mmCIF file of C-alpha atoms in Angstrom:
data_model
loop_
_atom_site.group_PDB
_atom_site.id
_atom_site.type_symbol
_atom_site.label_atom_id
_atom_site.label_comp_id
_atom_site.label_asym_id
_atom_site.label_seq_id
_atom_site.Cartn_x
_atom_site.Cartn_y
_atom_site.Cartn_z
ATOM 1 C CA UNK A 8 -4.127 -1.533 7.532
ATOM 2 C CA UNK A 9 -2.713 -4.154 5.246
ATOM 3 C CA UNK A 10 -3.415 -7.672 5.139
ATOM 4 C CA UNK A 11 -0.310 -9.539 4.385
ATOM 5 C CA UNK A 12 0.035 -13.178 4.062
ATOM 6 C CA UNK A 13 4.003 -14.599 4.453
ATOM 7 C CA UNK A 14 4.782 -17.989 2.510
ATOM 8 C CA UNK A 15 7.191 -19.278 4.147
ATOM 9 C CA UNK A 16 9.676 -21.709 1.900
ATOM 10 C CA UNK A 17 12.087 -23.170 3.797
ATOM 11 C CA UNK A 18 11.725 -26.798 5.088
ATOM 12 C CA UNK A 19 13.745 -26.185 8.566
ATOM 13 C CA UNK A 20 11.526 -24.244 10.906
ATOM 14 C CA UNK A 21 13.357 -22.512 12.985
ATOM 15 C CA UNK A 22 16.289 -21.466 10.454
ATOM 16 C CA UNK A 23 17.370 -18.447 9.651
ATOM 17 C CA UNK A 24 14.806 -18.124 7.133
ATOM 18 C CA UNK A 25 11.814 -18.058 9.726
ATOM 19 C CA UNK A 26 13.939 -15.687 11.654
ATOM 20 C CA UNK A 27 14.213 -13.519 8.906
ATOM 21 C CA UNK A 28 10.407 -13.513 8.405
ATOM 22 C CA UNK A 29 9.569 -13.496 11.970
ATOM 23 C CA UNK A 30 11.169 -9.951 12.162
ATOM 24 C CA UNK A 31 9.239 -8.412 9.127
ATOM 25 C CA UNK A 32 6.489 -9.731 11.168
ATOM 26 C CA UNK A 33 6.808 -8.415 14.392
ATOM 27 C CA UNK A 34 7.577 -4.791 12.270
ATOM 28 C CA UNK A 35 4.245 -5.463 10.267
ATOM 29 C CA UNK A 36 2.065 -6.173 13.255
ATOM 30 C CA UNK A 37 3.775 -3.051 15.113
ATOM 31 C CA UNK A 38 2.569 -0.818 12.193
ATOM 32 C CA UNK A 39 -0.957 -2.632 12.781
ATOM 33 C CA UNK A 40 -1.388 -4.383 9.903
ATOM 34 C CA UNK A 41 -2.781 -8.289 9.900
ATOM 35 C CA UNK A 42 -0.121 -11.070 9.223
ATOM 36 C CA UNK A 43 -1.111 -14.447 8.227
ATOM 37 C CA UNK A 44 2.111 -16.965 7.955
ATOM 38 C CA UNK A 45 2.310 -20.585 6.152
ATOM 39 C CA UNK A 46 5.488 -22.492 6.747
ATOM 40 C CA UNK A 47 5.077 -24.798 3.421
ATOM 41 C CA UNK A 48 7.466 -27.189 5.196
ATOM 42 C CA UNK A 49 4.419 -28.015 6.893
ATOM 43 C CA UNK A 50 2.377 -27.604 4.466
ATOM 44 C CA UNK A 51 0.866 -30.338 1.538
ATOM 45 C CA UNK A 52 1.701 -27.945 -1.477
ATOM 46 C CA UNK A 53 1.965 -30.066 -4.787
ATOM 47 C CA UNK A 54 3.389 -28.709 -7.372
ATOM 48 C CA UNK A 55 1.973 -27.506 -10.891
ATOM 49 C CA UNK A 56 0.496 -30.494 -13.443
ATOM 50 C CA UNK A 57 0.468 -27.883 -16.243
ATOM 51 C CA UNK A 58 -2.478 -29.460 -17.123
ATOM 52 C CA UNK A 59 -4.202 -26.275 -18.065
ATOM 53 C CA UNK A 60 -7.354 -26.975 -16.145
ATOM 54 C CA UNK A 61 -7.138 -23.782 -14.560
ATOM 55 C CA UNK A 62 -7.530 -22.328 -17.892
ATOM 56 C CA UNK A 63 -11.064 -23.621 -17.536
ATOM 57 C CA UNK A 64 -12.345 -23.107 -14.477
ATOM 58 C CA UNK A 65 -10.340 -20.317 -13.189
ATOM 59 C CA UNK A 66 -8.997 -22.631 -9.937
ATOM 60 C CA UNK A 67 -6.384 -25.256 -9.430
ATOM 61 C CA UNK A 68 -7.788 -29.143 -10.124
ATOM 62 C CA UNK A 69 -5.567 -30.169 -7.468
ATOM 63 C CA UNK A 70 -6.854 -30.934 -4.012
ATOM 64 C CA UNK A 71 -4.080 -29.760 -1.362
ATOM 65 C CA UNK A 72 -3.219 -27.148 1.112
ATOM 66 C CA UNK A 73 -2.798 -24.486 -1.314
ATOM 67 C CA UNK A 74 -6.273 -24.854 -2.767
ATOM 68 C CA UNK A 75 -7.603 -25.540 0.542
ATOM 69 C CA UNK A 76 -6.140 -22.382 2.837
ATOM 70 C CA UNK A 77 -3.355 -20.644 1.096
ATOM 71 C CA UNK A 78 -5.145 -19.515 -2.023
ATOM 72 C CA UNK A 79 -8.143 -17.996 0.198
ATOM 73 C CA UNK A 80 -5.979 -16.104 2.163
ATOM 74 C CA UNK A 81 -4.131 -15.472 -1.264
ATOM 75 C CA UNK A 82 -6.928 -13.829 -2.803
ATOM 76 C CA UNK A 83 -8.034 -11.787 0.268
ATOM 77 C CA UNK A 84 -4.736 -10.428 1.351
ATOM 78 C CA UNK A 85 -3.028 -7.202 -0.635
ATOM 79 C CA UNK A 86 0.698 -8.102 -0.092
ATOM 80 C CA UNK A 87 2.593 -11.540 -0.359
ATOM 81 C CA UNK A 88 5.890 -12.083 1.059
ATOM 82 C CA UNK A 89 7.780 -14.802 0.085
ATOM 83 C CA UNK A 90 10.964 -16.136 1.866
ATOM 84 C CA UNK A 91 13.275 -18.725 1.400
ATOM 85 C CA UNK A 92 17.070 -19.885 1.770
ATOM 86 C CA UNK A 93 19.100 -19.781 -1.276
ATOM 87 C CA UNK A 94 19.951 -24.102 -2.194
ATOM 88 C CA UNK A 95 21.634 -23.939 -5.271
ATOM 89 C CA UNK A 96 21.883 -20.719 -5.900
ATOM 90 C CA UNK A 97 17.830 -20.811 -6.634
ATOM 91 C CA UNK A 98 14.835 -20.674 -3.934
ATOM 92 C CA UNK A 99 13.779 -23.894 -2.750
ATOM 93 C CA UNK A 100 11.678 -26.134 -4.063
ATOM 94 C CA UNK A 101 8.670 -25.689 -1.568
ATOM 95 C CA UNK A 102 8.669 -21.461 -2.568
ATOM 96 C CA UNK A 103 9.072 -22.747 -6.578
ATOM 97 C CA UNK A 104 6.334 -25.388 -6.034
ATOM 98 C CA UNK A 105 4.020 -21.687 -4.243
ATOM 99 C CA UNK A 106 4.817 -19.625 -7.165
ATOM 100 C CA UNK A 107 3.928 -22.096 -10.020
ATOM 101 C CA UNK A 108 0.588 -22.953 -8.225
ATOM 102 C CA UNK A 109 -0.291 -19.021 -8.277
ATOM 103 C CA UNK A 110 -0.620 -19.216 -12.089
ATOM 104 C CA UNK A 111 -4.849 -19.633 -12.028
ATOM 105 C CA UNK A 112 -4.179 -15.764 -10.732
ATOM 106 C CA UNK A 113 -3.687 -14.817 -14.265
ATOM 107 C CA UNK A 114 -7.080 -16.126 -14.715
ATOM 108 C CA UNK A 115 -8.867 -13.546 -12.269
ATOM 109 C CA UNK A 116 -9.987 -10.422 -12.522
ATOM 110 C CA UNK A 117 -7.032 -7.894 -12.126
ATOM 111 C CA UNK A 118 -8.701 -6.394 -9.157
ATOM 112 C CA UNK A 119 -8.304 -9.485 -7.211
ATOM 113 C CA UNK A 120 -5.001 -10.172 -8.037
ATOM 114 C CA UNK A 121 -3.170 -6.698 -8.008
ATOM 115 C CA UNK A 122 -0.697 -7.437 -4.906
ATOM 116 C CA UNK A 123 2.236 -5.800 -3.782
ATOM 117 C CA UNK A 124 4.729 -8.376 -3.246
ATOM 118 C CA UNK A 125 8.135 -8.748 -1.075
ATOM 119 C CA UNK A 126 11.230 -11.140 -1.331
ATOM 120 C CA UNK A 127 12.942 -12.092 1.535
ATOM 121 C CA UNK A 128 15.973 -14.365 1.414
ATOM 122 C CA UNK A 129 19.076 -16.269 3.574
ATOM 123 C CA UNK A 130 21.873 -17.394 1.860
ATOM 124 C CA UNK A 131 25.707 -18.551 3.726
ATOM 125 C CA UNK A 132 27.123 -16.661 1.190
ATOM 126 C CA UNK A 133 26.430 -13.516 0.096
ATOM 127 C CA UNK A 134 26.373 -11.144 -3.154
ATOM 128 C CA UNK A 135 25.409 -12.542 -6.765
ATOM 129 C CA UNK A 136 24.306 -15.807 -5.129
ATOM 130 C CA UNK A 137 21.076 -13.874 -4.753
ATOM 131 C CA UNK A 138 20.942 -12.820 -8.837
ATOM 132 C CA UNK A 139 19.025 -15.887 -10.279
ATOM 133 C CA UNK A 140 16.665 -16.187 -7.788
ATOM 134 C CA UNK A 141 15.643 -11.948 -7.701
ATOM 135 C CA UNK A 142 15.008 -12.225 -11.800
ATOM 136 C CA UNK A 143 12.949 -15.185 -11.798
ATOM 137 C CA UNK A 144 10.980 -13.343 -8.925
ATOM 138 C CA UNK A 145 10.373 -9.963 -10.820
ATOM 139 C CA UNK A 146 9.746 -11.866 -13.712
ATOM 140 C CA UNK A 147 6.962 -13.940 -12.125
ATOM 141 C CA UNK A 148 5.542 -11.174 -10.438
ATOM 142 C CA UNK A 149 5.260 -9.235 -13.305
ATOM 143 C CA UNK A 150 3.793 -11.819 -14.855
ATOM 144 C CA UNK A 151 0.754 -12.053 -12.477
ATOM 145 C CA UNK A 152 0.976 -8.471 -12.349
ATOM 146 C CA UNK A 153 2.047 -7.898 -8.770
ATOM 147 C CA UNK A 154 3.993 -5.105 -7.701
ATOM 148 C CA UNK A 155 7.479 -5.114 -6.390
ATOM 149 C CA UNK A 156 7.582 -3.677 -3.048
ATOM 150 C CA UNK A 157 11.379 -4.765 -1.583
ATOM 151 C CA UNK A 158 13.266 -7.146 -0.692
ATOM 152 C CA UNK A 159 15.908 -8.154 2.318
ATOM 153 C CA UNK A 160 18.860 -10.545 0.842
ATOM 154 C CA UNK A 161 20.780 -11.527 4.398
ATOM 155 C CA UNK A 162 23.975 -12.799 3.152
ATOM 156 C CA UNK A 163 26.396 -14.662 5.401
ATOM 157 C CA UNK A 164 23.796 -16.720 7.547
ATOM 158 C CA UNK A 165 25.370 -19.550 9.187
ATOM 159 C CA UNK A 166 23.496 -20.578 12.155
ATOM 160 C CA UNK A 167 21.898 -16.785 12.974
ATOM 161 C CA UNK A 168 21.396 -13.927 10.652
ATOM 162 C CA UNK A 169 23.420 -11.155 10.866
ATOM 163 C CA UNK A 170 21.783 -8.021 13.212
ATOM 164 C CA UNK A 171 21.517 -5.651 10.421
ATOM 165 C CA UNK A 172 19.381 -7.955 7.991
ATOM 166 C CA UNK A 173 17.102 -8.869 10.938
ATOM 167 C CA UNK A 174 16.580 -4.576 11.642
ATOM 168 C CA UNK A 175 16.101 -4.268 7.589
ATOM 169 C CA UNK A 176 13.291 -6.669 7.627
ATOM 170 C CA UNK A 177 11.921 -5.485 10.794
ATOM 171 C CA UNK A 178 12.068 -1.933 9.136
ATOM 172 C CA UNK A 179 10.400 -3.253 5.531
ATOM 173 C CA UNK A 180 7.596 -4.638 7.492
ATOM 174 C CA UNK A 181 7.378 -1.645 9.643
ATOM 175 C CA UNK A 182 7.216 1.142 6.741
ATOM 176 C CA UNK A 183 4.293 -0.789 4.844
#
């Protein structure tokens, strides 16, 4: 059993984005593993000072939801997925704001920070939209040293996602 915390990074709650992730969920639990979501549109998540305190104490200075809950669960869990809608052709903010905060992960010990991770995205259009966004992931992972385990890039969302992207998340979730 895996223990899989979802980050959540678009500001509408029940977009196409949370759809998206709700289906990866419902295959995730189905396989049995334990699923812990936070929608950072409701979350306080500030993002990095780059004031290198973390450098000395191992730990974020900053006193907000993601030092509060999402870093415990952060630490505990063995595979992060992160979702968001495309704005820009980048992520959003919120899901930028997540992944800069994870840098006092470089600071741990690599047991506690070895992850397998998993990008799941919404865009209206489709195709290369999705290109900056998947680098700057696999770079970042890599940084922290997390693994890439997949990712579902549902092209041609309007107000629902398409059938088939909602059955390939379902399925990624599933196969874990």
């Amino acid at each position: 059993m895996r223990d899989i915390l979802v980050i959540m990074g678009s500001p509408r709650a029940g977009g196409t984005t949370n759809a998206l992730t709700d289906a990866f969920i419902k295959g995730a639990e189905e396989a049995g593993h334990r699923v812990t979501k936070f929608s950072l549109g409701q979350c306080k998540v500030n993002g990095c000072l780059g004031c290198n305190g973390c450098m000395r104490t191992g730990t974020c200075v900053q006193d907000d939801d993601m030092t509060r809950e999402i870093y415990p669960k952060l630490l505990e869990c063995d595979t992060v997925v992160m979702a968001s809608p495309i704005y820009c052709y980048m992520c959003t903010a919120l899901l930028k704001c997540f992944v800069e905060r994870t840098y006092p992960m470089s600071m741990q010990p690599a047991s506690r920070t070895r992850k397998d991770a998993i990008l799941l995205m919404t865009a209206m259009a489709g195709g290369s939209v999705f290109k900056p966004t998947v680098e700057w992931h696999r770079a970042n992972i890599g940084y922290i040293g997390w693994r890439d385990r997949g990712m579902v890039l549902a092209g041609g969302c309007g107000s629902t996602v398409p059938g088939r992207y909602l059955e390939e998340a379902y399925n990624l979730g599933k196969k874990l």
